mmCIF file of C-alpha atoms and ligand atoms in Angstrom:
data_model
loop_
_atom_site.group_PDB
_atom_site.id
_atom_site.type_symbol
_atom_site.label_atom_id
_atom_site.label_comp_id
_atom_site.label_asym_id
_atom_site.label_seq_id
_atom_site.Cartn_x
_atom_site.Cartn_y
_atom_site.Cartn_z
ATOM 1 C CA UNK A 16 0.000 0.000 0.000
ATOM 2 C CA UNK A 17 2.350 2.684 1.205
ATOM 3 C CA UNK A 18 5.017 1.826 -1.359
ATOM 4 C CA UNK A 19 2.524 2.319 -4.177
ATOM 5 C CA UNK A 20 1.398 5.549 -2.649
ATOM 6 C CA UNK A 21 4.921 6.919 -2.129
ATOM 7 C CA UNK A 22 5.964 5.916 -5.653
ATOM 8 C CA UNK A 23 2.884 7.513 -7.167
ATOM 9 C CA UNK A 24 3.339 10.716 -5.156
ATOM 10 C CA UNK A 25 7.001 10.846 -6.152
ATOM 11 C CA UNK A 26 6.158 10.414 -9.830
ATOM 12 C CA UNK A 27 3.579 13.206 -9.584
ATOM 13 C CA UNK A 28 6.179 15.475 -7.953
ATOM 14 C CA UNK A 29 8.924 14.620 -10.464
ATOM 15 C CA UNK A 30 6.559 15.597 -13.297
ATOM 16 C CA UNK A 31 6.636 19.163 -11.929
ATOM 17 C CA UNK A 32 9.682 21.010 -13.326
ATOM 18 C CA UNK A 33 10.288 22.870 -10.068
ATOM 19 C CA UNK A 34 13.791 24.077 -10.840
ATOM 20 C CA UNK A 35 14.685 26.487 -8.064
ATOM 21 C CA UNK A 36 13.039 28.960 -7.501
ATOM 22 C CA UNK A 37 10.054 27.868 -9.694
ATOM 23 C CA UNK A 38 7.149 26.163 -7.941
ATOM 24 C CA UNK A 39 6.506 24.144 -11.102
ATOM 25 C CA UNK A 40 3.223 22.763 -9.757
ATOM 26 C CA UNK A 41 4.914 20.704 -7.032
ATOM 27 C CA UNK A 42 3.293 22.461 -4.068
ATOM 28 C CA UNK A 43 -0.082 22.161 -5.798
ATOM 29 C CA UNK A 44 0.445 18.387 -6.037
ATOM 30 C CA UNK A 45 0.965 18.299 -2.258
ATOM 31 C CA UNK A 46 -2.018 20.542 -1.630
ATOM 32 C CA UNK A 47 -4.258 18.334 -3.804
ATOM 33 C CA UNK A 48 -3.056 15.323 -1.851
ATOM 34 C CA UNK A 49 -3.316 16.706 1.681
ATOM 35 C CA UNK A 50 -6.375 18.959 1.531
ATOM 36 C CA UNK A 51 -8.926 16.147 0.859
ATOM 37 C CA UNK A 52 -7.382 14.228 3.789
ATOM 38 C CA UNK A 53 -8.358 17.072 6.130
ATOM 39 C CA UNK A 54 -5.113 19.063 6.296
ATOM 40 C CA UNK A 55 -5.414 22.826 6.585
ATOM 41 C CA UNK A 56 -3.200 24.422 3.949
ATOM 42 C CA UNK A 57 -1.473 27.793 3.813
ATOM 43 C CA UNK A 58 0.402 28.859 0.702
ATOM 44 C CA UNK A 59 2.752 31.826 1.056
ATOM 45 C CA UNK A 60 4.748 33.672 -1.530
ATOM 46 C CA UNK A 61 7.698 35.525 -0.012
ATOM 47 C CA UNK A 62 9.809 38.047 -1.828
ATOM 48 C CA UNK A 63 12.734 40.278 -1.197
ATOM 49 C CA UNK A 64 14.425 43.050 -3.140
ATOM 50 C CA UNK A 65 17.557 41.038 -3.824
ATOM 51 C CA UNK A 66 16.340 37.508 -4.436
ATOM 52 C CA UNK A 67 13.581 35.808 -6.437
ATOM 53 C CA UNK A 68 10.052 35.417 -5.034
ATOM 54 C CA UNK A 69 9.391 31.902 -3.768
ATOM 55 C CA UNK A 70 6.263 29.834 -3.086
ATOM 56 C CA UNK A 71 6.022 27.963 0.204
ATOM 57 C CA UNK A 72 3.479 25.682 1.853
ATOM 58 C CA UNK A 73 2.462 24.934 5.410
ATOM 59 C CA UNK A 74 -0.032 22.105 5.976
ATOM 60 C CA UNK A 75 -1.263 20.730 9.292
ATOM 61 C CA UNK A 76 -3.669 18.146 10.647
ATOM 62 C CA UNK A 77 -5.002 17.798 14.183
ATOM 63 C CA UNK A 78 -4.717 19.962 17.265
ATOM 64 C CA UNK A 79 -3.063 19.975 20.636
ATOM 65 C CA UNK A 80 0.254 18.347 21.388
ATOM 66 C CA UNK A 81 2.607 16.991 20.608
ATOM 67 C CA UNK A 82 3.140 18.854 17.349
ATOM 68 C CA UNK A 83 5.436 17.043 14.955
ATOM 69 C CA UNK A 84 6.553 18.744 11.753
ATOM 70 C CA UNK A 85 8.187 17.261 8.684
ATOM 71 C CA UNK A 86 10.288 19.772 6.731
ATOM 72 C CA UNK A 87 11.549 19.674 3.186
ATOM 73 C CA UNK A 88 11.840 21.337 -0.190
ATOM 74 C CA UNK A 89 10.250 20.676 -3.558
ATOM 75 C CA UNK A 90 12.674 22.793 -5.568
ATOM 76 C CA UNK A 91 15.425 20.973 -7.434
ATOM 77 C CA UNK A 92 18.715 21.848 -9.082
ATOM 78 C CA UNK A 93 18.732 22.122 -12.892
ATOM 79 C CA UNK A 94 19.045 18.828 -14.812
ATOM 80 C CA UNK A 95 22.118 19.854 -16.788
ATOM 81 C CA UNK A 96 22.507 18.372 -20.242
ATOM 82 C CA UNK A 97 19.300 16.482 -21.094
ATOM 83 C CA UNK A 98 21.180 14.318 -23.586
ATOM 84 C CA UNK A 99 23.124 12.773 -20.700
ATOM 85 C CA UNK A 100 19.987 11.462 -18.979
ATOM 86 C CA UNK A 101 18.890 7.889 -19.780
ATOM 87 C CA UNK A 102 15.341 8.867 -18.700
ATOM 88 C CA UNK A 103 13.897 12.344 -18.972
ATOM 89 C CA UNK A 104 14.392 14.261 -15.713
ATOM 90 C CA UNK A 105 10.790 15.484 -15.323
ATOM 91 C CA UNK A 106 8.810 12.370 -16.265
ATOM 92 C CA UNK A 107 9.214 9.872 -13.413
ATOM 93 C CA UNK A 108 9.966 6.756 -15.470
ATOM 94 C CA UNK A 109 10.365 3.431 -13.679
ATOM 95 C CA UNK A 110 12.816 0.827 -14.929
ATOM 96 C CA UNK A 111 13.925 -2.319 -13.089
ATOM 97 C CA UNK A 112 12.368 -1.173 -9.827
ATOM 98 C CA UNK A 113 14.023 2.240 -9.914
ATOM 99 C CA UNK A 114 12.323 5.641 -10.251
ATOM 100 C CA UNK A 115 14.282 8.149 -12.346
ATOM 101 C CA UNK A 116 14.004 11.914 -12.215
ATOM 102 C CA UNK A 117 15.431 15.144 -10.859
ATOM 103 C CA UNK A 118 14.600 15.336 -7.161
ATOM 104 C CA UNK A 119 14.108 11.545 -6.800
ATOM 105 C CA UNK A 120 16.330 11.579 -3.711
ATOM 106 C CA UNK A 121 16.861 15.324 -3.088
ATOM 107 C CA UNK A 122 14.226 15.502 -1.912
ATOM 108 C CA UNK A 123 10.878 14.851 -3.544
ATOM 109 C CA UNK A 124 11.364 11.195 -2.615
ATOM 110 C CA UNK A 125 11.588 12.043 1.081
ATOM 111 C CA UNK A 126 8.459 14.194 0.868
ATOM 112 C CA UNK A 127 6.556 11.445 -0.983
ATOM 113 C CA UNK A 128 7.499 8.895 1.681
ATOM 114 C CA UNK A 129 6.475 11.162 4.516
ATOM 115 C CA UNK A 130 3.192 12.131 2.854
ATOM 116 C CA UNK A 131 2.374 8.453 2.253
ATOM 117 C CA UNK A 132 3.296 7.560 5.831
ATOM 118 C CA UNK A 133 1.293 10.401 7.372
ATOM 119 C CA UNK A 134 -1.832 9.737 5.296
ATOM 120 C CA UNK A 135 -1.733 6.041 6.079
ATOM 121 C CA UNK A 136 -1.108 6.696 9.765
ATOM 122 C CA UNK A 137 -4.015 9.138 10.026
ATOM 123 C CA UNK A 138 -6.352 6.762 8.172
ATOM 124 C CA UNK A 139 -5.520 4.054 10.714
ATOM 125 C CA UNK A 140 -5.837 6.366 13.737
ATOM 126 C CA UNK A 141 -9.101 8.309 13.542
ATOM 127 C CA UNK A 142 -8.690 8.962 17.298
ATOM 128 C CA UNK A 143 -5.287 10.608 16.720
ATOM 129 C CA UNK A 144 -4.338 13.286 19.274
ATOM 130 C CA UNK A 145 -1.710 15.853 18.416
ATOM 131 C CA UNK A 146 -0.716 17.593 15.238
ATOM 132 C CA UNK A 147 1.244 16.535 12.148
ATOM 133 C CA UNK A 148 2.511 19.295 9.870
ATOM 134 C CA UNK A 149 4.412 19.787 6.649
ATOM 135 C CA UNK A 150 6.766 22.736 6.237
ATOM 136 C CA UNK A 151 7.675 22.782 2.556
ATOM 137 C CA UNK A 152 9.752 25.405 0.783
ATOM 138 C CA UNK A 153 10.708 26.049 -2.823
ATOM 139 C CA UNK A 154 13.932 27.808 -1.883
ATOM 140 C CA UNK A 155 16.399 25.333 -0.443
ATOM 141 C CA UNK A 156 18.615 24.866 -3.490
ATOM 142 C CA UNK A 157 18.587 28.629 -4.167
ATOM 143 C CA UNK A 158 19.612 31.554 -1.976
ATOM 144 C CA UNK A 159 17.488 30.281 0.983
ATOM 145 C CA UNK A 160 16.178 33.782 1.647
ATOM 146 C CA UNK A 161 12.468 33.487 0.816
ATOM 147 C CA UNK A 162 12.024 29.943 2.047
ATOM 148 C CA UNK A 163 12.334 28.245 5.407
ATOM 149 C CA UNK A 164 13.563 31.348 7.277
ATOM 150 C CA UNK A 165 10.424 33.323 6.418
ATOM 151 C CA UNK A 166 8.193 30.255 6.657
ATOM 152 C CA UNK A 167 9.341 29.717 10.254
ATOM 153 C CA UNK A 168 8.793 33.386 11.018
ATOM 154 C CA UNK A 169 5.299 33.164 9.497
ATOM 155 C CA UNK A 170 4.531 30.179 11.738
ATOM 156 C CA UNK A 171 5.773 32.029 14.827
ATOM 157 C CA UNK A 172 3.692 35.087 13.883
ATOM 158 C CA UNK A 173 0.616 32.870 13.546
ATOM 159 C CA UNK A 174 1.089 31.089 16.857
ATOM 160 C CA UNK A 175 2.274 27.820 15.302
ATOM 161 C CA UNK A 176 4.695 26.121 17.705
ATOM 162 C CA UNK A 177 6.510 22.882 16.890
ATOM 163 C CA UNK A 178 7.733 20.263 19.359
ATOM 164 C CA UNK A 179 9.992 18.214 17.071
ATOM 165 C CA UNK A 180 11.050 18.168 13.431
ATOM 166 C CA UNK A 181 12.536 15.740 10.915
ATOM 167 C CA UNK A 182 14.050 17.176 7.747
ATOM 168 C CA UNK A 183 13.775 14.591 4.959
ATOM 169 C CA UNK A 184 17.047 15.406 3.179
ATOM 170 C CA UNK A 185 19.031 12.424 1.854
ATOM 171 C CA UNK A 186 21.287 11.568 4.795
ATOM 172 C CA UNK A 187 22.444 8.020 4.093
ATOM 173 C CA UNK A 188 25.835 7.707 2.336
ATOM 174 C CA UNK A 189 25.393 4.150 1.020
ATOM 175 C CA UNK A 190 22.398 2.222 2.380
ATOM 176 C CA UNK A 191 19.104 3.263 3.913
ATOM 177 C CA UNK A 192 19.489 3.292 7.680
ATOM 178 C CA UNK A 193 23.173 4.266 7.756
ATOM 179 C CA UNK A 194 22.953 7.724 9.188
ATOM 180 C CA UNK A 195 20.766 10.169 11.044
ATOM 181 C CA UNK A 196 22.093 13.718 11.059
ATOM 182 C CA UNK A 197 21.763 15.130 14.558
ATOM 183 C CA UNK A 198 23.655 18.352 13.993
ATOM 184 C CA UNK A 199 25.779 20.277 11.583
ATOM 185 C CA UNK A 200 29.077 22.069 11.614
ATOM 186 C CA UNK A 201 29.061 25.836 11.313
ATOM 187 C CA UNK A 202 30.234 27.548 8.140
ATOM 188 C CA UNK A 203 32.084 30.785 7.468
ATOM 189 C CA UNK A 204 33.581 32.048 4.189
ATOM 190 C CA UNK A 205 36.119 34.787 3.643
ATOM 191 C CA UNK A 206 38.171 36.602 1.059
ATOM 192 C CA UNK A 207 41.780 37.396 1.953
ATOM 193 C CA UNK A 208 43.409 40.116 -0.131
ATOM 194 C CA UNK A 209 47.084 41.014 0.052
ATOM 195 C CA UNK A 210 48.521 44.127 -1.586
ATOM 196 C CA UNK A 211 52.073 44.634 -2.750
ATOM 197 C CA UNK A 212 54.012 46.497 -5.407
ATOM 198 C CA UNK A 213 54.079 45.207 -8.993
ATOM 199 C CA UNK A 214 57.485 44.639 -10.535
ATOM 200 C CA UNK A 215 59.923 42.706 -12.729
ATOM 201 C CA UNK A 216 60.754 39.196 -11.519
ATOM 202 C CA UNK A 217 64.458 39.886 -12.049
ATOM 203 C CA UNK A 218 64.411 42.868 -9.669
ATOM 204 C CA UNK A 219 62.436 41.689 -6.612
ATOM 205 C CA UNK A 220 64.140 44.267 -4.384
ATOM 206 C CA UNK A 221 62.298 46.970 -6.356
ATOM 207 C CA UNK A 222 58.843 45.405 -5.884
ATOM 208 C CA UNK A 223 56.847 43.681 -3.148
ATOM 209 C CA UNK A 224 55.435 40.396 -4.411
ATOM 210 C CA UNK A 225 52.040 39.724 -2.741
ATOM 211 C CA UNK A 226 52.197 36.064 -3.850
ATOM 212 C CA UNK A 227 55.054 35.498 -1.388
ATOM 213 C CA UNK A 228 53.074 37.288 1.301
ATOM 214 C CA UNK A 229 49.852 35.355 0.836
ATOM 215 C CA UNK A 230 51.728 32.039 0.823
ATOM 216 C CA UNK A 231 52.867 32.705 4.380
ATOM 217 C CA UNK A 232 49.437 33.900 5.464
ATOM 218 C CA UNK A 233 47.577 30.916 4.012
ATOM 219 C CA UNK A 234 50.068 28.502 5.588
ATOM 220 C CA UNK A 235 49.346 30.075 8.943
ATOM 221 C CA UNK A 236 45.597 29.604 8.428
ATOM 222 C CA UNK A 237 46.053 25.890 7.709
ATOM 223 C CA UNK A 238 48.722 25.006 10.270
ATOM 224 C CA UNK A 239 48.521 24.009 13.056
ATOM 225 C CA UNK A 240 45.119 22.294 12.879
ATOM 226 C CA UNK A 241 42.331 24.403 14.344
ATOM 227 C CA UNK A 242 41.305 21.518 16.618
ATOM 228 C CA UNK A 243 41.268 17.746 16.574
ATOM 229 C CA UNK A 244 37.522 17.203 16.753
ATOM 230 C CA UNK A 245 35.588 15.609 19.592
ATOM 231 C CA UNK A 246 33.082 12.831 20.258
ATOM 232 C CA UNK A 247 30.303 14.851 18.698
ATOM 233 C CA UNK A 248 32.019 16.493 15.739
ATOM 234 C CA UNK A 249 34.823 15.885 13.280
ATOM 235 C CA UNK A 250 37.790 18.302 13.302
ATOM 236 C CA UNK A 251 37.262 21.850 12.119
ATOM 237 C CA UNK A 252 38.501 22.197 8.544
ATOM 238 C CA UNK A 253 39.616 25.140 6.429
ATOM 239 C CA UNK A 254 39.555 24.724 2.643
ATOM 240 C CA UNK A 255 41.092 27.262 0.279
ATOM 241 C CA UNK A 256 38.963 27.388 -2.870
ATOM 242 C CA UNK A 257 40.827 29.955 -4.964
ATOM 243 C CA UNK A 258 44.099 31.889 -5.072
ATOM 244 C CA UNK A 259 44.005 34.469 -7.823
ATOM 245 C CA UNK A 260 46.206 37.381 -8.845
ATOM 246 C CA UNK A 261 44.757 37.758 -12.334
ATOM 247 C CA UNK A 262 48.337 37.690 -13.583
ATOM 248 C CA UNK A 263 49.066 35.380 -16.521
ATOM 249 C CA UNK A 264 52.707 36.247 -17.053
ATOM 250 C CA UNK A 265 55.812 34.725 -15.518
ATOM 251 C CA UNK A 266 58.048 37.786 -15.671
ATOM 252 C CA UNK A 267 55.885 40.281 -13.788
ATOM 253 C CA UNK A 268 54.901 39.997 -10.147
ATOM 254 C CA UNK A 269 51.351 41.270 -9.503
ATOM 255 C CA UNK A 270 50.268 44.229 -7.390
ATOM 256 C CA UNK A 271 47.712 42.248 -5.404
ATOM 257 C CA UNK A 272 46.283 38.787 -4.893
ATOM 258 C CA UNK A 273 43.126 37.359 -3.339
ATOM 259 C CA UNK A 274 42.263 33.978 -1.883
ATOM 260 C CA UNK A 275 38.857 32.559 -1.033
ATOM 261 C CA UNK A 276 38.330 30.006 1.676
ATOM 262 C CA UNK A 277 35.629 28.379 3.781
ATOM 263 C CA UNK A 278 35.832 26.979 7.289
ATOM 264 C CA UNK A 279 33.501 24.229 8.519
ATOM 265 C CA UNK A 280 33.801 24.425 12.275
ATOM 266 C CA UNK A 281 32.606 22.244 15.135
ATOM 267 C CA UNK A 282 30.977 23.148 18.439
ATOM 268 C CA UNK A 283 34.265 24.219 20.000
ATOM 269 C CA UNK A 284 33.866 27.482 18.066
ATOM 270 C CA UNK A 285 31.322 30.176 17.351
ATOM 271 C CA UNK A 286 31.421 32.320 14.193
ATOM 272 C CA UNK A 287 32.935 35.071 16.380
ATOM 273 C CA UNK A 288 35.673 32.964 17.964
ATOM 274 C CA UNK A 289 36.655 31.312 14.681
ATOM 275 C CA UNK A 290 36.848 34.747 13.015
ATOM 276 C CA UNK A 291 39.018 36.013 15.879
ATOM 277 C CA UNK A 292 41.311 32.973 15.589
ATOM 278 C CA UNK A 293 41.765 33.469 11.846
ATOM 279 C CA UNK A 294 42.569 37.154 12.320
ATOM 280 C CA UNK A 295 45.033 36.408 15.089
ATOM 281 C CA UNK A 296 46.814 33.815 12.930
ATOM 282 C CA UNK A 297 47.091 36.329 10.099
ATOM 283 C CA UNK A 298 48.472 39.012 12.423
ATOM 284 C CA UNK A 299 51.054 36.549 13.745
ATOM 285 C CA UNK A 300 51.988 35.563 10.179
ATOM 286 C CA UNK A 301 52.569 39.226 9.345
ATOM 287 C CA UNK A 302 55.095 39.374 12.207
ATOM 288 C CA UNK A 303 56.713 36.054 11.148
ATOM 289 C CA UNK A 304 57.126 37.459 7.627
ATOM 290 C CA UNK A 305 57.874 34.053 6.043
ATOM 291 C CA UNK A 306 59.011 33.908 2.397
ATOM 292 C CA UNK A 307 59.722 37.660 2.332
ATOM 293 C CA UNK A 308 62.744 39.862 2.768
ATOM 294 C CA UNK A 309 63.270 41.631 6.081
ATOM 295 C CA UNK A 310 63.640 44.862 4.095
ATOM 296 C CA UNK A 311 60.003 44.807 2.996
ATOM 297 C CA UNK A 312 57.266 46.894 4.559
ATOM 298 C CA UNK A 313 54.904 44.872 6.818
ATOM 299 C CA UNK A 314 52.378 42.805 4.818
ATOM 300 C CA UNK A 315 49.169 44.686 4.275
ATOM 301 C CA UNK A 316 46.167 42.383 4.133
ATOM 302 C CA UNK A 317 42.395 42.666 4.172
ATOM 303 C CA UNK A 318 40.153 39.881 5.481
ATOM 304 C CA UNK A 319 36.501 40.140 4.486
ATOM 305 C CA UNK A 320 33.862 37.641 5.652
ATOM 306 C CA UNK A 321 31.411 36.960 2.838
ATOM 307 C CA UNK A 322 28.095 35.185 2.258
ATOM 308 C CA UNK A 323 26.002 33.391 4.844
ATOM 309 C CA UNK A 324 27.620 32.312 8.046
ATOM 310 C CA UNK A 325 26.043 29.721 10.250
ATOM 311 C CA UNK A 326 26.760 28.377 13.693
ATOM 312 C CA UNK A 327 27.124 24.700 14.494
ATOM 313 C CA UNK A 328 24.352 22.894 16.341
ATOM 314 C CA UNK A 329 23.766 19.580 18.044
ATOM 315 C CA UNK A 330 20.308 18.186 18.790
ATOM 316 C CA UNK A 331 20.078 16.281 22.058
ATOM 317 C CA UNK A 332 16.367 15.369 22.136
ATOM 318 C CA UNK A 333 16.066 11.726 23.227
ATOM 319 C CA UNK A 334 12.347 11.728 22.366
ATOM 320 C CA UNK A 335 13.123 12.504 18.749
ATOM 321 C CA UNK A 336 16.405 10.638 18.276
ATOM 322 C CA UNK A 337 15.351 7.442 20.048
ATOM 323 C CA UNK A 338 11.988 7.210 18.279
ATOM 324 C CA UNK A 339 13.640 7.669 14.891
ATOM 325 C CA UNK A 340 16.600 5.354 15.618
ATOM 326 C CA UNK A 341 14.190 2.656 16.807
ATOM 327 C CA UNK A 342 12.048 3.070 13.692
ATOM 328 C CA UNK A 343 15.125 2.774 11.437
ATOM 329 C CA UNK A 344 16.252 -0.324 13.283
ATOM 330 C CA UNK A 345 12.757 -1.852 13.232
ATOM 331 C CA UNK A 346 12.493 -1.523 9.448
ATOM 332 C CA UNK A 347 16.090 -1.981 8.229
ATOM 333 C CA UNK A 348 17.752 -3.927 11.049
ATOM 334 C CA UNK A 349 20.497 -1.255 11.082
ATOM 335 C CA UNK A 350 21.554 0.885 13.988
ATOM 336 C CA UNK A 351 22.025 4.306 12.412
ATOM 337 C CA UNK A 352 25.120 6.371 13.133
ATOM 338 C CA UNK A 353 24.300 9.742 14.700
ATOM 339 C CA UNK A 354 26.381 12.075 12.556
ATOM 340 C CA UNK A 355 27.222 15.775 12.414
ATOM 341 C CA UNK A 356 29.242 15.595 9.186
ATOM 342 C CA UNK A 357 28.465 16.922 5.738
ATOM 343 C CA UNK A 358 27.078 20.213 4.465
ATOM 344 C CA UNK A 359 24.398 22.577 5.676
ATOM 345 C CA UNK A 360 20.616 22.316 5.244
ATOM 346 C CA UNK A 361 17.523 24.167 6.372
ATOM 347 C CA UNK A 362 17.864 22.355 9.710
ATOM 348 C CA UNK A 363 20.243 25.201 10.610
ATOM 349 C CA UNK A 364 17.223 27.547 10.700
ATOM 350 C CA UNK A 365 14.734 25.100 12.238
ATOM 351 C CA UNK A 366 17.007 24.379 15.226
ATOM 352 C CA UNK A 367 16.114 27.823 16.609
ATOM 353 C CA UNK A 368 12.444 26.747 16.878
ATOM 354 C CA UNK A 369 12.496 23.100 17.975
ATOM 355 C CA UNK A 370 14.778 20.039 18.184
ATOM 356 C CA UNK A 371 15.485 18.858 14.644
ATOM 357 C CA UNK A 372 17.205 15.871 13.035
ATOM 358 C CA UNK A 373 17.556 14.846 9.417
ATOM 359 C CA UNK A 374 16.796 11.485 7.888
ATOM 360 C CA UNK A 375 15.895 10.619 4.312
ATOM 361 C CA UNK A 376 16.974 8.519 1.353
ATOM 362 C CA UNK A 377 20.419 7.438 0.151
ATOM 363 C CA UNK A 378 22.170 10.497 -1.269
ATOM 364 C CA UNK A 379 24.437 8.912 -3.866
ATOM 365 C CA UNK A 380 22.773 10.334 -7.013
ATOM 366 C CA UNK A 381 21.633 13.705 -5.691
ATOM 367 C CA UNK A 382 22.294 16.615 -8.066
ATOM 368 C CA UNK A 383 23.618 14.104 -10.648
ATOM 369 C CA UNK A 384 22.497 13.113 -14.113
ATOM 370 C CA UNK A 385 20.072 10.133 -13.823
ATOM 371 C CA UNK A 386 19.155 10.961 -10.228
ATOM 372 C CA UNK A 387 17.170 7.915 -9.111
ATOM 373 C CA UNK A 388 15.793 5.935 -6.207
ATOM 374 C CA UNK A 389 14.964 2.255 -5.741
ATOM 375 C CA UNK A 390 11.299 1.531 -5.085
ATOM 376 C CA UNK A 391 12.513 -0.716 -2.259
ATOM 377 C CA UNK A 392 14.086 2.322 -0.592
ATOM 378 C CA UNK A 393 10.887 4.340 -0.978
ATOM 379 C CA UNK A 394 8.963 1.464 0.594
ATOM 380 C CA UNK A 395 11.405 1.182 3.475
ATOM 381 C CA UNK A 396 11.554 4.928 4.137
ATOM 382 C CA UNK A 397 7.738 5.167 4.160
ATOM 383 C CA UNK A 398 7.673 2.348 6.697
ATOM 384 C CA UNK A 399 10.341 4.080 8.813
ATOM 385 C CA UNK A 400 8.393 7.354 8.894
ATOM 386 C CA UNK A 401 5.170 5.439 9.579
ATOM 387 C CA UNK A 402 6.802 3.526 12.433
ATOM 388 C CA UNK A 403 8.226 6.776 13.786
ATOM 389 C CA UNK A 404 4.732 8.328 13.890
ATOM 390 C CA UNK A 405 3.400 5.249 15.724
ATOM 391 C CA UNK A 406 6.114 5.490 18.371
ATOM 392 C CA UNK A 407 6.126 9.286 18.627
ATOM 393 C CA UNK A 408 2.371 9.665 19.090
ATOM 394 C CA UNK A 409 1.909 6.510 21.206
HETATM 395 ZN ZN1 ZN B 15 17.967 18.913 -0.570
#
């Protein structure tokens, strides 16, 4: 029953070309599914001067507590070259027990499984006490400005309070039941610019090569390690993503150079303390003056923090984690690892409102050509969510 339902819902969602930030009909599919089952539906369109308007949906059934909310997104990343797909990305073809299509795992599949589980659970429990909600955005793969952040604010403004949340992002690296995400590292990005004096490579005493300067500064950012991790989190990591002087010659040293980097930090840091540590390392590196002549003026650098920064978080709710772990074990026989690795998701916003964990499908094909999911996995995930609801509302 539920496998058919989840597969059918997923196919209906895949048929909607909801490439971020377009709604593509995907939220209407959910509305048409949930409204006849008695869910109250609110559709909100949020906009902002600097980012595209986005459609969002909040749906809820029941009243009183506890209030459990399932969160997710119906927007998807673009399919890329259509010629590379063996099945069209917005059709929902099934071949050999596998559903193909953009969003199959990230994360229309997760939404389909939860919708199937919730509808089946409510049909079997007419005496149900509590509230089950869906918090669905069309702005997770985009700038994340007009999505979950404003949706959560809308809920708060309308007196909607959640007790616990599962985000249905694909969390399992290889098999269903591997991993529940119980937290995330924080993230901070920066641009480091170093200025010097342009010159001829043969006369370095007449110039001040900023490439030498930035080499010393970047070394200081990477060594020694920022920390060695702890029981809850892996070590904090700094990755340099670009070093660019714009200079394509080998006989001129440039006047300036910039590097971009991102730090994924654990719960031993806050955005403020990690920023202070980076600045202090740079100031020390200026004094150390590695790779440069003692005759040079002190290195002049500029460190600018850019983009979104987010703090780390760790969810400690036994009610939520134990119910979900037990449901995963009941259905798959696996004891899921409680992980804080990987990238960011909308859970970073939800954690300010209620305890939140993430559990969904296997992530291997997300954002790839021929994104796909096994019907067996859809069946199992529906059963996990269903079992979770049984335990949670018991
Ligand atoms: Zn996603």
